[in-house]
Short mmCIF file of C-alpha atoms and ligand atoms in Angstrom, two decimals:
data_model
loop_
_atom_site.label_atom_id
_atom_site.label_comp_id
_atom_site.label_asym_id
_atom_site.label_seq_id
_atom_site.Cartn_x
_atom_site.Cartn_y
_atom_site.Cartn_z
CA UNK D 1 122.83 99.83 57.18
CA UNK D 2 119.68 100.64 55.23
CA UNK D 3 117.38 103.25 56.67
CA UNK D 4 114.63 101.25 58.46
CA UNK D 5 111.16 102.02 57.23
CA UNK D 6 109.23 102.10 60.50
CA UNK D 7 105.65 103.33 60.66
CA UNK D 8 104.19 105.74 63.18
CA UNK D 9 103.31 104.18 66.54
CA UNK D 10 99.62 103.25 66.65
CA UNK D 11 99.15 100.59 69.34
CA UNK D 12 96.00 98.46 69.18
CA UNK D 13 93.19 99.50 71.51
CA UNK D 14 93.46 96.71 74.07
CA UNK D 15 91.55 96.17 77.28
CA UNK D 16 94.15 95.01 79.78
CA UNK D 17 92.70 92.34 82.08
CA UNK D 18 95.87 90.34 82.65
CA UNK D 19 98.30 90.25 85.58
CA UNK D 20 99.59 93.73 84.69
CA UNK D 21 99.98 96.22 83.20
CA UNK D 22 96.39 97.37 83.66
CA UNK D 23 94.56 100.06 81.66
CA UNK D 24 95.95 103.51 82.33
CA UNK D 25 93.59 106.35 83.22
CA UNK D 26 93.56 109.14 80.58
CA UNK D 27 94.57 111.67 83.25
CA UNK D 28 97.76 109.68 83.89
CA UNK D 29 98.59 109.57 80.17
CA UNK D 30 97.97 113.31 79.99
CA UNK D 31 100.26 113.99 82.97
CA UNK D 32 102.94 111.98 81.19
CA UNK D 33 102.79 114.16 78.09
CA UNK D 34 103.56 117.38 79.99
CA UNK D 35 106.97 119.11 79.63
CA UNK D 36 110.01 117.91 81.52
CA UNK D 37 111.68 119.91 84.25
CA UNK D 38 115.05 119.00 85.72
CA UNK D 39 115.24 116.41 88.47
CA UNK D 40 116.57 119.10 90.85
CA UNK D 41 114.20 121.87 89.70
CA UNK D 42 112.40 123.46 92.66
CA UNK D 43 109.12 122.51 90.94
CA UNK D 44 110.20 118.87 90.80
CA UNK D 45 111.30 118.91 94.45
CA UNK D 46 107.71 119.84 95.32
CA UNK D 47 106.44 117.01 93.11
CA UNK D 48 108.73 114.61 94.99
CA UNK D 49 107.29 115.69 98.35
CA UNK D 50 103.75 115.27 97.02
CA UNK D 51 104.45 111.83 95.61
CA UNK D 52 105.95 110.73 98.92
CA UNK D 53 102.89 111.98 100.82
CA UNK D 54 100.54 110.28 98.37
CA UNK D 55 102.50 107.03 98.67
CA UNK D 56 102.25 107.20 102.49
CA UNK D 57 98.50 107.68 102.19
CA UNK D 58 98.18 104.70 99.84
CA UNK D 59 100.43 102.39 101.89
CA UNK D 60 98.66 103.57 105.11
CA UNK D 61 101.98 104.51 106.72
CA UNK D 62 103.79 107.42 108.32
CA UNK D 63 107.18 105.98 107.33
CA UNK D 64 109.62 108.73 106.43
CA UNK D 65 111.39 106.30 104.04
CA UNK D 66 108.68 106.09 101.42
CA UNK D 67 109.89 106.58 97.85
CA UNK D 68 109.32 105.59 94.23
CA UNK D 69 112.26 103.44 93.08
CA UNK D 70 113.37 103.96 89.47
CA UNK D 71 112.40 100.82 87.59
CA UNK D 72 109.62 98.26 87.64
CA UNK D 73 108.27 96.35 90.65
CA UNK D 74 111.30 94.06 90.55
CA UNK D 75 113.57 97.09 91.12
CA UNK D 76 111.65 98.03 94.28
CA UNK D 77 111.77 94.33 95.23
CA UNK D 78 115.53 94.19 94.77
CA UNK D 79 115.96 97.49 96.63
CA UNK D 80 114.03 96.01 99.57
CA UNK D 81 115.75 92.62 99.60
CA UNK D 82 119.22 93.79 98.58
CA UNK D 83 119.44 96.51 101.23
CA UNK D 84 117.85 94.66 104.14
CA UNK D 85 119.73 91.38 103.51
CA UNK D 86 123.34 91.46 104.66
CA UNK D 87 125.84 88.76 103.67
CA UNK D 88 125.38 85.89 106.11
CA UNK D 89 121.74 86.73 106.94
CA UNK D 90 119.19 83.96 106.85
CA UNK D 91 116.00 84.89 105.01
CA UNK D 92 112.75 82.95 105.15
CA UNK D 93 110.74 82.97 101.91
CA UNK D 94 107.55 81.22 100.78
CA UNK D 95 107.27 78.46 98.15
CA UNK D 96 103.58 78.95 97.33
CA UNK D 97 103.98 80.96 94.15
CA UNK D 98 106.24 82.37 91.49
CA UNK D 99 107.30 85.51 93.33
CA UNK D 100 108.57 83.75 96.47
CA UNK D 101 111.03 82.07 94.11
CA UNK D 102 112.15 85.45 92.78
CA UNK D 103 112.64 86.63 96.38
CA UNK D 104 114.92 83.63 96.98
CA UNK D 105 117.04 84.45 93.91
CA UNK D 106 117.48 88.03 95.07
CA UNK D 107 118.40 86.93 98.62
CA UNK D 108 121.15 84.65 97.26
CA UNK D 109 122.56 87.43 95.10
CA UNK D 110 122.62 89.68 98.17
CA UNK D 111 124.76 87.07 99.98
CA UNK D 112 122.03 85.76 102.25
CA UNK D 113 121.03 82.16 102.75
CA UNK D 114 117.51 81.10 101.90
CA UNK D 115 115.26 78.96 104.06
CA UNK D 116 111.72 78.16 103.01
CA UNK D 117 108.25 77.93 104.47
CA UNK D 118 106.15 75.62 102.33
CA UNK D 119 102.58 75.80 101.14
CA UNK D 120 101.15 74.46 97.86
CA UNK D 121 100.71 76.80 94.89
CA UNK D 122 97.16 78.12 95.22
CA UNK D 123 97.14 78.29 99.02
CA UNK D 124 98.31 80.94 101.48
CA UNK D 125 100.94 80.45 104.19
CA UNK D 126 99.72 78.89 107.41
CA UNK D 127 100.89 80.92 110.44
CA UNK D 128 101.66 77.63 112.23
CA UNK D 129 104.06 76.69 109.42
CA UNK D 130 105.69 80.13 109.64
CA UNK D 131 106.08 79.72 113.41
CA UNK D 132 107.65 76.28 112.89
CA UNK D 133 110.06 77.64 110.26
CA UNK D 134 111.12 80.39 112.69
CA UNK D 135 111.71 77.86 115.46
CA UNK D 136 113.79 75.70 113.13
CA UNK D 137 115.84 78.34 111.28
CA UNK D 138 115.80 81.56 113.36
CA UNK D 139 115.82 83.74 110.20
CA UNK D 140 116.88 87.40 110.32
CA UNK D 141 114.35 88.44 107.69
CA UNK D 142 110.97 87.03 106.61
CA UNK D 143 109.61 87.80 103.16
CA UNK D 144 106.08 86.98 102.06
CA UNK D 145 103.81 87.81 99.13
CA UNK D 146 100.61 89.59 100.16
CA UNK D 147 98.89 89.15 96.80
CA UNK D 148 100.33 86.26 94.77
CA UNK D 149 99.74 87.21 91.14
CA UNK D 150 100.74 83.74 89.92
CA UNK D 151 98.00 81.93 91.88
CA UNK D 152 95.32 84.52 92.69
CA UNK D 153 95.77 84.01 96.43
CA UNK D 154 95.51 86.79 99.01
CA UNK D 155 97.54 86.09 102.14
CA UNK D 156 95.20 86.53 105.13
CA UNK D 157 96.23 87.10 108.77
CA UNK D 158 99.13 89.42 107.98
CA UNK D 159 99.31 90.81 111.57
CA UNK D 160 99.71 87.24 112.83
CA UNK D 161 102.67 86.72 110.51
CA UNK D 162 104.37 89.98 111.51
CA UNK D 163 103.85 89.14 115.21
CA UNK D 164 105.62 85.82 114.76
CA UNK D 165 108.55 87.48 112.98
CA UNK D 166 108.90 90.27 115.53
CA UNK D 167 108.75 87.90 118.48
CA UNK D 168 111.85 86.32 116.89
CA UNK D 169 113.49 89.73 116.26
CA UNK D 170 113.22 89.37 112.50
CA UNK D 171 112.24 92.01 109.95
CA UNK D 172 109.29 91.52 107.62
CA UNK D 173 109.35 92.35 103.90
CA UNK D 174 105.97 92.24 102.13
CA UNK D 175 105.49 91.99 98.37
CA UNK D 176 102.47 94.23 97.82
CA UNK D 177 102.83 94.58 94.05
CA UNK D 178 99.31 93.33 93.30
CA UNK D 179 97.67 94.62 96.49
CA UNK D 180 98.71 98.29 96.84
CA UNK D 181 95.74 100.44 95.85
CA UNK D 182 93.55 97.42 95.13
CA UNK D 183 92.98 95.37 98.27
CA UNK D 184 93.16 96.22 101.95
CA UNK D 185 96.75 96.86 103.02
CA UNK D 186 97.71 98.66 106.24
CA UNK D 187 101.48 98.86 106.55
CA UNK D 188 101.64 100.59 109.96
CA UNK D 189 98.68 98.93 111.63
CA UNK D 190 99.88 95.48 110.49
CA UNK D 191 103.45 96.29 111.53
CA UNK D 192 105.03 95.45 108.17
CA UNK D 193 108.66 96.68 108.23
CA UNK D 194 109.25 96.91 104.48
CA UNK D 195 106.72 96.87 101.64
CA UNK D 196 107.39 97.24 97.93
CA UNK D 197 105.02 97.49 95.01
CA UNK D 198 104.69 98.29 91.34
CA UNK D 199 102.81 101.07 89.55
CA UNK D 200 101.28 99.07 86.69
CA UNK D 201 99.00 96.79 88.67
CA UNK D 202 96.29 98.27 90.94
CA UNK D 203 97.64 101.83 90.59
CA UNK D 204 97.08 101.70 86.81
CA UNK D 205 100.17 103.67 85.93
CA UNK D 206 102.75 102.73 83.29
CA UNK D 207 105.71 100.77 84.72
CA UNK D 208 108.82 102.77 85.60
CA UNK D 209 108.70 104.17 89.16
CA UNK D 210 107.85 101.68 91.90
CA UNK D 211 106.65 102.29 95.46
CA UNK D 212 108.81 101.28 98.42
CA UNK D 213 108.43 102.00 102.14
CA UNK D 214 110.63 101.10 105.13
CA UNK D 215 110.05 101.82 108.80
CA UNK D 216 112.82 103.06 111.13
CA UNK D 217 113.53 99.55 112.39
CA UNK D 218 114.31 98.40 108.84
CA UNK D 219 116.15 101.57 107.87
CA UNK D 220 118.36 101.27 111.00
CA UNK D 221 119.49 97.86 109.76
CA UNK D 222 120.12 99.25 106.27
CA UNK D 223 122.10 102.25 107.53
CA UNK D 224 124.22 100.20 109.93
CA UNK D 225 125.32 97.60 107.37
CA UNK D 226 128.99 96.62 107.62
CA UNK D 227 129.23 95.98 103.88
CA UNK D 228 127.74 98.24 101.21
CA UNK D 229 124.64 96.97 99.44
CA UNK D 230 125.76 95.12 96.29
CA UNK D 231 123.81 97.36 93.93
CA UNK D 232 125.04 100.92 93.68
CA UNK D 233 121.92 102.02 91.78
CA UNK D 234 119.51 100.71 94.42
CA UNK D 235 121.60 101.49 97.52
CA UNK D 236 119.15 103.16 99.89
CA UNK D 237 121.93 104.77 101.93
CA UNK D 238 122.85 106.68 98.75
CA UNK D 239 119.27 107.22 97.54
CA UNK D 240 118.47 108.92 100.84
CA UNK D 241 120.68 111.78 99.60
CA UNK D 242 118.18 112.44 96.83
CA UNK D 243 114.85 111.47 98.41
CA UNK D 244 115.89 112.65 101.92
CA UNK D 245 116.53 116.22 103.05
CA UNK D 246 119.58 116.95 100.86
CA UNK D 247 117.90 116.53 97.46
CA UNK D 248 121.33 115.88 95.97
CA UNK D 249 121.97 114.15 92.66
CA UNK D 250 122.29 110.36 92.74
CA UNK D 251 120.77 109.37 89.41
CA UNK D 252 118.37 111.24 87.16
CA UNK D 253 114.85 110.50 88.35
CA UNK D 254 112.48 109.21 85.64
CA UNK D 255 110.64 112.54 85.63
CA UNK D 256 107.79 111.49 83.35
CA UNK D 257 107.13 108.31 85.31
CA UNK D 258 107.02 110.32 88.54
CA UNK D 259 104.49 112.70 86.93
CA UNK D 260 102.40 109.68 85.97
CA UNK D 261 102.66 108.11 89.40
CA UNK D 262 101.64 111.39 91.03
CA UNK D 263 98.48 111.54 88.93
CA UNK D 264 97.71 107.84 89.51
CA UNK D 265 98.08 108.36 93.27
CA UNK D 266 95.99 111.53 93.12
CA UNK D 267 93.22 109.38 91.61
CA UNK D 268 93.60 106.99 94.56
CA UNK D 269 93.31 109.86 97.05
CA UNK D 270 90.30 111.35 95.24
CA UNK D 271 88.46 108.05 95.30
CA UNK D 272 89.54 107.35 98.88
CA UNK D 273 91.69 104.33 99.62
CA UNK D 274 88.96 102.37 101.40
CA UNK D 275 86.43 103.10 98.65
CA UNK D 276 88.98 101.87 96.17
CA UNK D 277 89.44 98.58 98.04
CA UNK D 278 85.62 98.25 98.12
CA UNK D 279 85.34 98.95 94.38
CA UNK D 280 87.84 96.21 93.58
CA UNK D 281 85.87 93.74 95.72
CA UNK D 282 82.58 94.75 94.14
CA UNK D 283 83.68 94.76 90.49
CA UNK D 284 85.87 91.65 90.79
CA UNK D 285 83.07 90.07 92.81
CA UNK D 286 80.81 90.56 89.78
CA UNK D 287 83.47 88.94 87.62
CA UNK D 288 83.84 85.97 89.98
CA UNK D 289 80.08 85.44 90.26
CA UNK D 290 79.79 85.67 86.48
CA UNK D 291 82.55 83.12 85.90
CA UNK D 292 81.11 80.72 88.45
CA UNK D 293 77.55 81.08 87.14
CA UNK D 294 78.88 80.34 83.68
CA UNK D 295 80.12 77.03 85.08
CA UNK D 296 83.81 77.82 85.65
CA UNK D 297 85.72 77.18 88.85
CA UNK D 298 88.00 79.60 90.72
CA UNK D 299 91.47 78.30 91.58
CA UNK D 300 91.62 79.81 95.09
CA UNK D 301 89.04 79.06 97.81
CA UNK D 302 86.76 82.03 98.58
CA UNK D 303 88.56 82.79 101.85
CA UNK D 304 91.78 83.61 99.98
CA UNK D 305 90.27 85.08 96.81
CA UNK D 306 92.34 87.95 95.46
CA UNK D 307 90.01 90.49 93.78
CA UNK D 308 92.82 92.08 91.76
CA UNK D 309 93.85 88.74 90.19
CA UNK D 310 91.25 86.11 89.49
CA UNK D 311 92.69 82.67 88.82
CA UNK D 312 90.16 80.46 87.04
CA UNK D 313 90.54 76.74 86.27
CA UNK D 314 90.80 75.98 82.54
CA UNK D 315 87.91 73.62 81.66
CA UNK D 316 88.93 70.10 80.65
CA UNK D 317 89.80 69.63 76.97
CA UNK D 318 90.43 73.35 76.43
CA UNK D 319 93.85 74.63 75.33
CA UNK D 320 94.45 77.73 77.48
CA UNK D 321 96.94 79.33 75.08
CA UNK D 322 94.47 79.20 72.18
CA UNK D 323 91.74 80.87 74.22
CA UNK D 324 94.11 83.64 75.33
CA UNK D 325 95.27 84.29 71.73
CA UNK D 326 91.72 84.32 70.42
CA UNK D 327 90.58 86.80 73.07
CA UNK D 328 93.38 89.13 72.07
CA UNK D 329 92.97 88.72 68.31
CA UNK D 330 89.18 88.88 68.15
CA UNK D 331 88.17 90.97 71.14
CA UNK D 332 91.28 93.05 71.96
CA UNK D 333 91.16 91.73 75.52
CA UNK D 334 94.34 90.64 77.27
CA UNK D 335 94.28 87.94 79.93
CA UNK D 336 97.08 85.50 80.86
CA UNK D 337 97.71 81.83 81.54
CA UNK D 338 99.30 80.13 84.52
CA UNK D 339 102.97 80.12 85.49
CA UNK D 340 105.14 77.36 86.96
CA UNK D 341 103.11 74.64 88.68
CA UNK D 342 99.89 76.11 87.22
CA UNK D 343 100.97 76.49 83.57
CA UNK D 344 98.08 75.41 81.29
CA UNK D 345 95.79 74.90 84.29
CA UNK D 346 94.47 78.39 84.98
CA UNK D 347 93.52 81.63 83.31
CA UNK D 348 94.67 84.72 85.18
CA UNK D 349 92.21 87.58 84.87
CA UNK D 350 93.25 90.89 86.37
CA UNK D 351 90.78 93.36 87.77
CA UNK D 352 93.11 96.17 88.70
CA UNK D 353 92.77 99.92 89.07
CA UNK D 354 91.25 101.59 86.01
CA UNK D 355 90.60 98.13 84.52
CA UNK D 356 88.32 97.27 87.46
CA UNK D 357 85.16 98.61 85.83
CA UNK D 358 81.79 96.94 85.23
CA UNK D 359 81.96 97.48 81.46
CA UNK D 360 85.24 95.51 81.29
CA UNK D 361 83.81 92.67 83.35
CA UNK D 362 80.75 92.36 81.12
CA UNK D 363 82.83 92.56 77.93
CA UNK D 364 85.26 89.96 79.22
CA UNK D 365 82.56 87.53 80.35
CA UNK D 366 80.81 87.72 76.99
CA UNK D 367 84.03 87.32 75.00
CA UNK D 368 85.55 84.56 77.14
CA UNK D 369 82.25 82.70 77.20
CA UNK D 370 81.94 82.83 73.45
CA UNK D 371 85.55 81.70 72.87
CA UNK D 372 85.10 78.83 75.34
CA UNK D 373 81.88 77.78 73.61
CA UNK D 374 83.78 77.68 70.31
CA UNK D 375 86.25 75.36 72.05
CA UNK D 376 83.35 73.06 73.01
CA UNK D 377 83.52 73.84 76.73
CA UNK D 378 80.35 73.38 78.74
CA UNK D 379 79.59 77.00 79.66
CA UNK D 380 76.31 78.86 80.14
CA UNK D 381 77.18 82.35 78.93
CA UNK D 382 73.76 84.01 79.44
CA UNK D 383 73.66 82.71 83.04
CA UNK D 384 77.12 84.15 83.68
CA UNK D 385 76.23 87.54 82.22
CA UNK D 386 72.95 87.72 84.12
CA UNK D 387 74.65 86.87 87.43
CA UNK D 388 77.40 89.43 86.84
CA UNK D 389 74.88 92.11 85.86
CA UNK D 390 72.87 91.65 89.01
CA UNK D 391 76.00 91.55 91.21
CA UNK D 392 77.29 94.75 89.62
C1 LIG X 401 104.37 91.94 88.79
C2 LIG X 401 104.91 91.44 90.10
C3 LIG X 401 106.25 91.64 90.49
C4 LIG X 401 107.30 92.21 89.59
O1 LIG X 401 107.01 93.42 89.07
P1 LIG X 401 107.60 93.90 87.65
O2 LIG X 401 106.99 95.24 87.51
O3 LIG X 401 107.16 92.92 86.64
O4 LIG X 401 109.08 93.97 87.78
C5 LIG X 401 106.62 91.22 91.76
N1 LIG X 401 105.75 90.63 92.60
C6 LIG X 401 104.47 90.41 92.25
C7 LIG X 401 103.54 89.76 93.23
C8 LIG X 401 104.02 90.81 90.99
O5 LIG X 401 102.74 90.58 90.64
#
């Protein structure tokens, strides 16, 4: 083997306005460059307690079982689904976006059988359809996506959905990856049994340690399983030894990611969770108004608009992939295209955490408008910028 000649790491200075990761606050980056301590060091044990308290604050829960799972959002997702689903369980999942499909794959791997509640991509679940699916299938667990990053749809009426599930003695698992710390989410008040999230969306932290919370009802099911969870790494009955009272070794915690998450959550607490939800609505509201005044159309109706992920219809005759590449190459701005049923049809513009700032919205509107004009789209860029400026 020749010695590889690799240059020093100097990443480009991007503005991250895609579906995640979002821009990371300098205080989080600073926290992540501080020295390591051991994962059982008394100092780190204190950090663990603080992170758990900060997560409870952010999730709006008093759940004892509130931890950062080592790994990305999908690890917290698999910890939730893989521990709560026992072989033979029936699990109801949605079909209205990309992440309901991922839930289904995880349920099957956990030995559960999947039943579906349908809604088109770009629309939320209708409680009546959920009720009908319960009557037909009597599922043991119901999973739904609170903020569907693939379609830009926010699921409304969450308490109605949890009521339906509980009246059928089922547990509810909520995907809150793109809602935690960005849009209103009240785990206890809405009676959500299990919620998982990711750090790199509205919390603006690098990926690596992902929030998870379970109430006693859910944890009772997990701890009384007849068969061990299929993943050793994500087995909550084992992880409780480390994150519970014993603080005994299970696997080495990603120390640096936990430092980062602590600082990201401290920023949430400093701002105040409700102020943070309001900021996302205000800044993303400026973005939405700007896009619409420019002549573009949002994919989701206003009632289901998801401030943290704005799905915009690609104007006719425009090649979405070219626009996305040009924004990155010429303006250092990252946005994304559609997935699955919406591939080529929408742009996905994130407005998450530290990225949800007026200066980013104005920069994005100007850059996107100019790239679309180059592609001969019928857009009125000055009108869009003026509308956004007055909304912000
Ligand atoms: C990003 C995302 C995930 C997966 O998270 P990763 O960090 O990519 O593993 C799951 N659900 C939703 C809704 C997401 O947006």
